[in-house]
Amino acid sequence: MQYVVYCLGIALYNITFHPLAKIPGPKLRGAFAFEHYWEIWTGDMMSNSKVLHDRYGDTVRVAPSIVSFNNAEAWQGIAYLSLIYCSISK
C-alpha cells in the first residue's frame, strides 16, 4: 500500500511541480516513464512520436524527464546551451 501511495505522489509531482510540467504532452506520459520505455522495447517510438508531435506541436514531453523536439530552432538552442555548459564545467 505504501508503494502505491509513493508512486501516486511521484506522479502528482511530475504532473504539477516538475520543471518540465508546463511542456505540452499527454499527462499520463508526464507522470510515468513506462509507456516511453515500452515503445522503445517494441520499436514503436518513432511512429508514436510523429503522432504526438502532430497533436501537441514541435515540443512534446514524452516521459517525466524526456522532451522530444522536431524543429531545427530547438536543436540550435540545445547546442548553444550545451556549449555553454561544457565550457563552464571544464
PDB file of N, CA and C in Angstrom:
ATOM      1  N   MET A   1       0.821  -1.192   0.000  1.00  0.00           N
ATOM      2  CA  MET A   1       0.000   0.000   0.000  1.00  0.00           C
ATOM      3  C   MET A   1       0.869   1.262   0.000  1.00  0.00           C
ATOM      4  N   GLN A   2       1.944   1.234   0.774  1.00  0.00           N
ATOM      5  CA  GLN A   2       2.817   2.406   0.842  1.00  0.00           C
ATOM      6  C   GLN A   2       3.467   2.680  -0.511  1.00  0.00           C
ATOM      7  N   TYR A   3       3.801   1.621  -1.233  1.00  0.00           N
ATOM      8  CA  TYR A   3       4.427   1.782  -2.540  1.00  0.00           C
ATOM      9  C   TYR A   3       3.471   2.451  -3.526  1.00  0.00           C
ATOM     10  N   VAL A   4       2.203   2.084  -3.475  1.00  0.00           N
ATOM     11  CA  VAL A   4       1.206   2.686  -4.367  1.00  0.00           C
ATOM     12  C   VAL A   4       1.060   4.172  -4.055  1.00  0.00           C
ATOM     13  N   VAL A   5       0.993   4.522  -2.794  1.00  0.00           N
ATOM     14  CA  VAL A   5       0.883   5.927  -2.396  1.00  0.00           C
ATOM     15  C   VAL A   5       2.131   6.691  -2.833  1.00  0.00           C
ATOM     16  N   TYR A   6       3.304   6.080  -2.686  1.00  0.00           N
ATOM     17  CA  TYR A   6       4.554   6.707  -3.115  1.00  0.00           C
ATOM     18  C   TYR A   6       4.543   6.966  -4.620  1.00  0.00           C
ATOM     19  N   CYS A   7       4.147   5.968  -5.405  1.00  0.00           N
ATOM     20  CA  CYS A   7       4.097   6.122  -6.866  1.00  0.00           C
ATOM     21  C   CYS A   7       3.102   7.196  -7.284  1.00  0.00           C
ATOM     22  N   LEU A   8       1.967   7.250  -6.644  1.00  0.00           N
ATOM     23  CA  LEU A   8       0.987   8.281  -6.952  1.00  0.00           C
ATOM     24  C   LEU A   8       1.494   9.667  -6.566  1.00  0.00           C
ATOM     25  N   GLY A   9       2.234   9.749  -5.479  1.00  0.00           N
ATOM     26  CA  GLY A   9       2.831  11.029  -5.083  1.00  0.00           C
ATOM     27  C   GLY A   9       3.870  11.502  -6.086  1.00  0.00           C
ATOM     28  N   ILE A  10       4.692  10.588  -6.573  1.00  0.00           N
ATOM     29  CA  ILE A  10       5.685  10.926  -7.597  1.00  0.00           C
ATOM     30  C   ILE A  10       4.975  11.358  -8.879  1.00  0.00           C
ATOM     31  N   ALA A  11       3.926  10.650  -9.265  1.00  0.00           N
ATOM     32  CA  ALA A  11       3.172  11.002 -10.471  1.00  0.00           C
ATOM     33  C   ALA A  11       2.554  12.396 -10.337  1.00  0.00           C
ATOM     34  N   LEU A  12       1.984  12.689  -9.184  1.00  0.00           N
ATOM     35  CA  LEU A  12       1.397  14.003  -8.945  1.00  0.00           C
ATOM     36  C   LEU A  12       2.464  15.099  -9.022  1.00  0.00           C
ATOM     37  N   TYR A  13       3.624  14.846  -8.443  1.00  0.00           N
ATOM     38  CA  TYR A  13       4.730  15.808  -8.536  1.00  0.00           C
ATOM     39  C   TYR A  13       5.134  16.015  -9.996  1.00  0.00           C
ATOM     40  N   ASN A  14       5.284  14.919 -10.756  1.00  0.00           N
ATOM     41  CA  ASN A  14       5.714  15.018 -12.151  1.00  0.00           C
ATOM     42  C   ASN A  14       4.745  15.824 -13.004  1.00  0.00           C
ATOM     43  N   ILE A  15       3.469  15.739 -12.703  1.00  0.00           N
ATOM     44  CA  ILE A  15       2.467  16.446 -13.493  1.00  0.00           C
ATOM     45  C   ILE A  15       2.349  17.914 -13.085  1.00  0.00           C
ATOM     46  N   THR A  16       2.569  18.214 -11.814  1.00  0.00           N
ATOM     47  CA  THR A  16       2.293  19.569 -11.339  1.00  0.00           C
ATOM     48  C   THR A  16       3.532  20.411 -11.058  1.00  0.00           C
ATOM     49  N   PHE A  17       4.510  19.886 -10.330  1.00  0.00           N
ATOM     50  CA  PHE A  17       5.619  20.697  -9.848  1.00  0.00           C
ATOM     51  C   PHE A  17       6.943  20.463 -10.562  1.00  0.00           C
ATOM     52  N   HIS A  18       7.035  19.447 -11.379  1.00  0.00           N
ATOM     53  CA  HIS A  18       8.275  19.139 -12.096  1.00  0.00           C
ATOM     54  C   HIS A  18       8.647  20.313 -13.005  1.00  0.00           C
ATOM     55  N   PRO A  19       9.943  20.609 -13.173  1.00  0.00           N
ATOM     56  CA  PRO A  19      10.333  21.731 -14.044  1.00  0.00           C
ATOM     57  C   PRO A  19       9.831  21.604 -15.488  1.00  0.00           C
ATOM     58  N   LEU A  20       9.570  20.400 -15.961  1.00  0.00           N
ATOM     59  CA  LEU A  20       9.069  20.205 -17.326  1.00  0.00           C
ATOM     60  C   LEU A  20       7.550  20.089 -17.396  1.00  0.00           C
ATOM     61  N   ALA A  21       6.857  20.358 -16.306  1.00  0.00           N
ATOM     62  CA  ALA A  21       5.406  20.159 -16.263  1.00  0.00           C
ATOM     63  C   ALA A  21       4.644  21.054 -17.232  1.00  0.00           C
ATOM     64  N   LYS A  22       5.184  22.197 -17.594  1.00  0.00           N
ATOM     65  CA  LYS A  22       4.473  23.127 -18.484  1.00  0.00           C
ATOM     66  C   LYS A  22       4.613  22.770 -19.959  1.00  0.00           C
ATOM     67  N   ILE A  23       5.483  21.825 -20.291  1.00  0.00           N
ATOM     68  CA  ILE A  23       5.672  21.426 -21.689  1.00  0.00           C
ATOM     69  C   ILE A  23       4.491  20.550 -22.105  1.00  0.00           C
ATOM     70  N   PRO A  24       3.900  20.820 -23.276  1.00  0.00           N
ATOM     71  CA  PRO A  24       2.720  20.052 -23.691  1.00  0.00           C
ATOM     72  C   PRO A  24       3.036  18.580 -23.940  1.00  0.00           C
ATOM     73  N   GLY A  25       2.031  17.763 -23.701  1.00  0.00           N
ATOM     74  CA  GLY A  25       2.137  16.327 -23.913  1.00  0.00           C
ATOM     75  C   GLY A  25       1.086  15.609 -23.098  1.00  0.00           C
ATOM     76  N   PRO A  26       0.907  14.321 -23.321  1.00  0.00           N
ATOM     77  CA  PRO A  26      -0.082  13.562 -22.546  1.00  0.00           C
ATOM     78  C   PRO A  26       0.287  13.537 -21.058  1.00  0.00           C
ATOM     79  N   LYS A  27      -0.682  13.739 -20.211  1.00  0.00           N
ATOM     80  CA  LYS A  27      -0.440  13.773 -18.764  1.00  0.00           C
ATOM     81  C   LYS A  27       0.060  12.436 -18.234  1.00  0.00           C
ATOM     82  N   LEU A  28      -0.448  11.340 -18.764  1.00  0.00           N
ATOM     83  CA  LEU A  28      -0.012  10.025 -18.301  1.00  0.00           C
ATOM     84  C   LEU A  28       1.469   9.813 -18.609  1.00  0.00           C
ATOM     85  N   ARG A  29       1.922  10.282 -19.773  1.00  0.00           N
ATOM     86  CA  ARG A  29       3.343  10.181 -20.113  1.00  0.00           C
ATOM     87  C   ARG A  29       4.174  11.110 -19.233  1.00  0.00           C
ATOM     88  N   GLY A  30       3.621  12.235 -18.855  1.00  0.00           N
ATOM     89  CA  GLY A  30       4.329  13.135 -17.957  1.00  0.00           C
ATOM     90  C   GLY A  30       4.437  12.585 -16.545  1.00  0.00           C
ATOM     91  N   ALA A  31       3.527  11.713 -16.182  1.00  0.00           N
ATOM     92  CA  ALA A  31       3.521  11.148 -14.840  1.00  0.00           C
ATOM     93  C   ALA A  31       4.422   9.922 -14.717  1.00  0.00           C
ATOM     94  N   PHE A  32       4.392   9.048 -15.708  1.00  0.00           N
ATOM     95  CA  PHE A  32       5.127   7.780 -15.647  1.00  0.00           C
ATOM     96  C   PHE A  32       5.959   7.571 -16.906  1.00  0.00           C
ATOM     97  N   ALA A  33       7.111   6.955 -16.775  1.00  0.00           N
ATOM     98  CA  ALA A  33       8.001   6.720 -17.923  1.00  0.00           C
ATOM     99  C   ALA A  33       7.759   5.364 -18.576  1.00  0.00           C
ATOM    100  N   PHE A  34       6.867   4.544 -18.030  1.00  0.00           N
ATOM    101  CA  PHE A  34       6.696   3.187 -18.525  1.00  0.00           C
ATOM    102  C   PHE A  34       6.336   3.150 -20.010  1.00  0.00           C
ATOM    103  N   GLU A  35       5.417   3.972 -20.434  1.00  0.00           N
ATOM    104  CA  GLU A  35       4.951   3.935 -21.820  1.00  0.00           C
ATOM    105  C   GLU A  35       6.081   4.278 -22.794  1.00  0.00           C
ATOM    106  N   HIS A  36       6.926   5.221 -22.422  1.00  0.00           N
ATOM    107  CA  HIS A  36       8.059   5.595 -23.275  1.00  0.00           C
ATOM    108  C   HIS A  36       9.025   4.410 -23.436  1.00  0.00           C
ATOM    109  N   TYR A  37       9.358   3.757 -22.343  1.00  0.00           N
ATOM    110  CA  TYR A  37      10.285   2.631 -22.422  1.00  0.00           C
ATOM    111  C   TYR A  37       9.651   1.426 -23.123  1.00  0.00           C
ATOM    112  N   TRP A  38       8.341   1.274 -22.991  1.00  0.00           N
ATOM    113  CA  TRP A  38       7.651   0.199 -23.704  1.00  0.00           C
ATOM    114  C   TRP A  38       7.722   0.425 -25.218  1.00  0.00           C
ATOM    115  N   GLU A  39       7.567   1.673 -25.633  1.00  0.00           N
ATOM    116  CA  GLU A  39       7.683   1.991 -27.066  1.00  0.00           C
ATOM    117  C   GLU A  39       9.091   1.721 -27.585  1.00  0.00           C
ATOM    118  N   ILE A  40      10.097   2.003 -26.793  1.00  0.00           N
ATOM    119  CA  ILE A  40      11.465   1.685 -27.194  1.00  0.00           C
ATOM    120  C   ILE A  40      11.617   0.177 -27.351  1.00  0.00           C
ATOM    121  N   TRP A  41      11.078  -0.585 -26.417  1.00  0.00           N
ATOM    122  CA  TRP A  41      11.179  -2.039 -26.439  1.00  0.00           C
ATOM    123  C   TRP A  41      10.473  -2.639 -27.656  1.00  0.00           C
ATOM    124  N   THR A  42       9.299  -2.107 -27.985  1.00  0.00           N
ATOM    125  CA  THR A  42       8.521  -2.674 -29.093  1.00  0.00           C
ATOM    126  C   THR A  42       8.885  -2.074 -30.445  1.00  0.00           C
ATOM    127  N   GLY A  43       9.648  -0.982 -30.457  1.00  0.00           N
ATOM    128  CA  GLY A  43      10.055  -0.361 -31.707  1.00  0.00           C
ATOM    129  C   GLY A  43       9.044   0.616 -32.279  1.00  0.00           C
ATOM    130  N   ASP A  44       8.091   1.047 -31.492  1.00  0.00           N
ATOM    131  CA  ASP A  44       7.044   1.958 -31.956  1.00  0.00           C
ATOM    132  C   ASP A  44       7.319   3.418 -31.617  1.00  0.00           C
ATOM    133  N   MET A  45       8.488   3.705 -31.100  1.00  0.00           N
ATOM    134  CA  MET A  45       8.748   5.056 -30.616  1.00  0.00           C
ATOM    135  C   MET A  45       8.661   6.104 -31.715  1.00  0.00           C
ATOM    136  N   MET A  46       9.220   5.847 -32.878  1.00  0.00           N
ATOM    137  CA  MET A  46       9.251   6.857 -33.935  1.00  0.00           C
ATOM    138  C   MET A  46       7.853   7.143 -34.488  1.00  0.00           C
ATOM    139  N   SER A  47       7.064   6.119 -34.732  1.00  0.00           N
ATOM    140  CA  SER A  47       5.716   6.354 -35.267  1.00  0.00           C
ATOM    141  C   SER A  47       4.828   7.054 -34.231  1.00  0.00           C
ATOM    142  N   ASN A  48       4.947   6.671 -32.977  1.00  0.00           N
ATOM    143  CA  ASN A  48       4.157   7.327 -31.933  1.00  0.00           C
ATOM    144  C   ASN A  48       4.652   8.747 -31.678  1.00  0.00           C
ATOM    145  N   SER A  49       5.950   8.982 -31.854  1.00  0.00           N
ATOM    146  CA  SER A  49       6.483  10.334 -31.697  1.00  0.00           C
ATOM    147  C   SER A  49       5.879  11.265 -32.742  1.00  0.00           C
ATOM    148  N   LYS A  50       5.739  10.795 -33.962  1.00  0.00           N
ATOM    149  CA  LYS A  50       5.118  11.608 -35.021  1.00  0.00           C
ATOM    150  C   LYS A  50       3.680  11.952 -34.656  1.00  0.00           C
ATOM    151  N   VAL A  51       2.942  10.987 -34.158  1.00  0.00           N
ATOM    152  CA  VAL A  51       1.547  11.227 -33.758  1.00  0.00           C
ATOM    153  C   VAL A  51       1.494  12.272 -32.640  1.00  0.00           C
ATOM    154  N   LEU A  52       2.391  12.165 -31.665  1.00  0.00           N
ATOM    155  CA  LEU A  52       2.408  13.128 -30.561  1.00  0.00           C
ATOM    156  C   LEU A  52       2.764  14.530 -31.053  1.00  0.00           C
ATOM    157  N   HIS A  53       3.734  14.630 -31.967  1.00  0.00           N
ATOM    158  CA  HIS A  53       4.094  15.948 -32.493  1.00  0.00           C
ATOM    159  C   HIS A  53       2.966  16.531 -33.341  1.00  0.00           C
ATOM    160  N   ASP A  54       2.245  15.701 -34.060  1.00  0.00           N
ATOM    161  CA  ASP A  54       1.097  16.196 -34.821  1.00  0.00           C
ATOM    162  C   ASP A  54       0.020  16.744 -33.895  1.00  0.00           C
ATOM    163  N   ARG A  55      -0.136  16.124 -32.736  1.00  0.00           N
ATOM    164  CA  ARG A  55      -1.186  16.531 -31.808  1.00  0.00           C
ATOM    165  C   ARG A  55      -0.765  17.709 -30.918  1.00  0.00           C
ATOM    166  N   TYR A  56       0.484  17.697 -30.403  1.00  0.00           N
ATOM    167  CA  TYR A  56       0.887  18.678 -29.390  1.00  0.00           C
ATOM    168  C   TYR A  56       1.832  19.757 -29.883  1.00  0.00           C
ATOM    169  N   GLY A  57       2.408  19.621 -31.073  1.00  0.00           N
ATOM    170  CA  GLY A  57       3.284  20.665 -31.596  1.00  0.00           C
ATOM    171  C   GLY A  57       4.733  20.234 -31.704  1.00  0.00           C
ATOM    172  N   ASP A  58       5.626  21.227 -31.846  1.00  0.00           N
ATOM    173  CA  ASP A  58       7.046  20.955 -32.085  1.00  0.00           C
ATOM    174  C   ASP A  58       7.783  20.432 -30.862  1.00  0.00           C
ATOM    175  N   THR A  59       7.318  20.751 -29.685  1.00  0.00           N
ATOM    176  CA  THR A  59       7.959  20.320 -28.441  1.00  0.00           C
ATOM    177  C   THR A  59       6.960  19.497 -27.638  1.00  0.00           C
ATOM    178  N   VAL A  60       7.344  18.259 -27.305  1.00  0.00           N
ATOM    179  CA  VAL A  60       6.431  17.342 -26.613  1.00  0.00           C
ATOM    180  C   VAL A  60       7.175  16.664 -25.474  1.00  0.00           C
ATOM    181  N   ARG A  61       6.535  16.592 -24.325  1.00  0.00           N
ATOM    182  CA  ARG A  61       7.072  15.833 -23.188  1.00  0.00           C
ATOM    183  C   ARG A  61       6.615  14.390 -23.338  1.00  0.00           C
ATOM    184  N   VAL A  62       7.566  13.489 -23.555  1.00  0.00           N
ATOM    185  CA  VAL A  62       7.213  12.089 -23.818  1.00  0.00           C
ATOM    186  C   VAL A  62       7.407  11.200 -22.592  1.00  0.00           C
ATOM    187  N   ALA A  63       8.048  11.702 -21.567  1.00  0.00           N
ATOM    188  CA  ALA A  63       8.247  10.990 -20.300  1.00  0.00           C
ATOM    189  C   ALA A  63       8.512  12.058 -19.233  1.00  0.00           C
ATOM    190  N   PRO A  64       8.537  11.694 -17.954  1.00  0.00           N
ATOM    191  CA  PRO A  64       8.714  12.716 -16.927  1.00  0.00           C
ATOM    192  C   PRO A  64       9.950  13.600 -17.120  1.00  0.00           C
ATOM    193  N   SER A  65      11.038  13.052 -17.609  1.00  0.00           N
ATOM    194  CA  SER A  65      12.243  13.868 -17.776  1.00  0.00           C
ATOM    195  C   SER A  65      12.792  13.809 -19.200  1.00  0.00           C
ATOM    196  N   ILE A  66      11.943  13.512 -20.174  1.00  0.00           N
ATOM    197  CA  ILE A  66      12.365  13.412 -21.573  1.00  0.00           C
ATOM    198  C   ILE A  66      11.452  14.287 -22.426  1.00  0.00           C
ATOM    199  N   VAL A  67      12.079  15.178 -23.211  1.00  0.00           N
ATOM    200  CA  VAL A  67      11.348  16.073 -24.105  1.00  0.00           C
ATOM    201  C   VAL A  67      11.799  15.778 -25.525  1.00  0.00           C
ATOM    202  N   SER A  68      10.850  15.746 -26.454  1.00  0.00           N
ATOM    203  CA  SER A  68      11.141  15.495 -27.861  1.00  0.00           C
ATOM    204  C   SER A  68      10.929  16.773 -28.663  1.00  0.00           C
ATOM    205  N   PHE A  69      11.882  17.089 -29.539  1.00  0.00           N
ATOM    206  CA  PHE A  69      11.804  18.262 -30.402  1.00  0.00           C
ATOM    207  C   PHE A  69      11.799  17.794 -31.849  1.00  0.00           C
ATOM    208  N   ASN A  70      11.117  18.527 -32.724  1.00  0.00           N
ATOM    209  CA  ASN A  70      11.156  18.162 -34.137  1.00  0.00           C
ATOM    210  C   ASN A  70      11.372  19.363 -35.054  1.00  0.00           C
ATOM    211  N   ASN A  71      12.061  20.391 -34.553  1.00  0.00           N
ATOM    212  CA  ASN A  71      12.379  21.531 -35.407  1.00  0.00           C
ATOM    213  C   ASN A  71      13.834  21.937 -35.220  1.00  0.00           C
ATOM    214  N   ALA A  72      14.402  22.577 -36.224  1.00  0.00           N
ATOM    215  CA  ALA A  72      15.822  22.930 -36.205  1.00  0.00           C
ATOM    216  C   ALA A  72      16.129  24.014 -35.185  1.00  0.00           C
ATOM    217  N   GLU A  73      15.206  24.927 -34.935  1.00  0.00           N
ATOM    218  CA  GLU A  73      15.455  26.002 -33.988  1.00  0.00           C
ATOM    219  C   GLU A  73      15.706  25.457 -32.577  1.00  0.00           C
ATOM    220  N   ALA A  74      14.997  24.441 -32.202  1.00  0.00           N
ATOM    221  CA  ALA A  74      15.190  23.844 -30.879  1.00  0.00           C
ATOM    222  C   ALA A  74      16.585  23.228 -30.772  1.00  0.00           C
ATOM    223  N   TRP A  75      17.037  22.573 -31.812  1.00  0.00           N
ATOM    224  CA  TRP A  75      18.364  21.958 -31.783  1.00  0.00           C
ATOM    225  C   TRP A  75      19.455  23.009 -31.689  1.00  0.00           C
ATOM    226  N   GLN A  76      19.268  24.157 -32.321  1.00  0.00           N
ATOM    227  CA  GLN A  76      20.268  25.224 -32.213  1.00  0.00           C
ATOM    228  C   GLN A  76      20.352  25.733 -30.777  1.00  0.00           C
ATOM    229  N   GLY A  77      19.221  25.879 -30.134  1.00  0.00           N
ATOM    230  CA  GLY A  77      19.217  26.300 -28.733  1.00  0.00           C
ATOM    231  C   GLY A  77      19.851  25.278 -27.820  1.00  0.00           C
ATOM    232  N   ILE A  78      19.592  24.000 -28.078  1.00  0.00           N
ATOM    233  CA  ILE A  78      20.178  22.932 -27.270  1.00  0.00           C
ATOM    234  C   ILE A  78      21.690  22.914 -27.453  1.00  0.00           C
ATOM    235  N   ALA A  79      22.162  23.040 -28.679  1.00  0.00           N
ATOM    236  CA  ALA A  79      23.604  23.038 -28.946  1.00  0.00           C
ATOM    237  C   ALA A  79      24.272  24.234 -28.269  1.00  0.00           C
ATOM    238  N   TYR A  80      23.621  25.385 -28.279  1.00  0.00           N
ATOM    239  CA  TYR A  80      24.172  26.576 -27.642  1.00  0.00           C
ATOM    240  C   TYR A  80      24.282  26.369 -26.134  1.00  0.00           C
ATOM    241  N   LEU A  81      23.237  25.857 -25.505  1.00  0.00           N
ATOM    242  CA  LEU A  81      23.259  25.635 -24.063  1.00  0.00           C
ATOM    243  C   LEU A  81      24.291  24.588 -23.675  1.00  0.00           C
ATOM    244  N   SER A  82      24.425  23.524 -24.482  1.00  0.00           N
ATOM    245  CA  SER A  82      25.415  22.502 -24.151  1.00  0.00           C
ATOM    246  C   SER A  82      26.825  23.049 -24.328  1.00  0.00           C
ATOM    247  N   LEU A  83      27.031  23.944 -25.282  1.00  0.00           N
ATOM    248  CA  LEU A  83      28.338  24.571 -25.466  1.00  0.00           C
ATOM    249  C   LEU A  83      28.688  25.411 -24.241  1.00  0.00           C
ATOM    250  N   ILE A  84      27.735  26.171 -23.737  1.00  0.00           N
ATOM    251  CA  ILE A  84      27.961  26.982 -22.537  1.00  0.00           C
ATOM    252  C   ILE A  84      28.235  26.082 -21.335  1.00  0.00           C
ATOM    253  N   TYR A  85      27.436  25.035 -21.169  1.00  0.00           N
ATOM    254  CA  TYR A  85      27.598  24.129 -20.029  1.00  0.00           C
ATOM    255  C   TYR A  85      28.956  23.434 -20.072  1.00  0.00           C
ATOM    256  N   CYS A  86      29.365  22.975 -21.248  1.00  0.00           N
ATOM    257  CA  CYS A  86      30.655  22.282 -21.372  1.00  0.00           C
ATOM    258  C   CYS A  86      31.813  23.216 -21.096  1.00  0.00           C
ATOM    259  N   SER A  87      31.704  24.464 -21.515  1.00  0.00           N
ATOM    260  CA  SER A  87      32.804  25.404 -21.270  1.00  0.00           C
ATOM    261  C   SER A  87      32.885  25.797 -19.793  1.00  0.00           C
ATOM    262  N   ILE A  88      31.750  25.821 -19.110  1.00  0.00           N
ATOM    263  CA  ILE A  88      31.754  26.161 -17.673  1.00  0.00           C
ATOM    264  C   ILE A  88      32.287  24.994 -16.846  1.00  0.00           C
ATOM    265  N   SER A  89      31.940  23.767 -17.230  1.00  0.00           N
ATOM    266  CA  SER A  89      32.298  22.609 -16.418  1.00  0.00           C
ATOM    267  C   SER A  89      33.764  22.202 -16.572  1.00  0.00           C
ATOM    268  N   LYS A  90      34.490  22.783 -17.509  1.00  0.00           N
ATOM    269  CA  LYS A  90      35.912  22.411 -17.685  1.00  0.00           C
ATOM    270  C   LYS A  90      36.805  23.146 -16.734  1.00  0.00           C
TER     271      LYS A  90
END
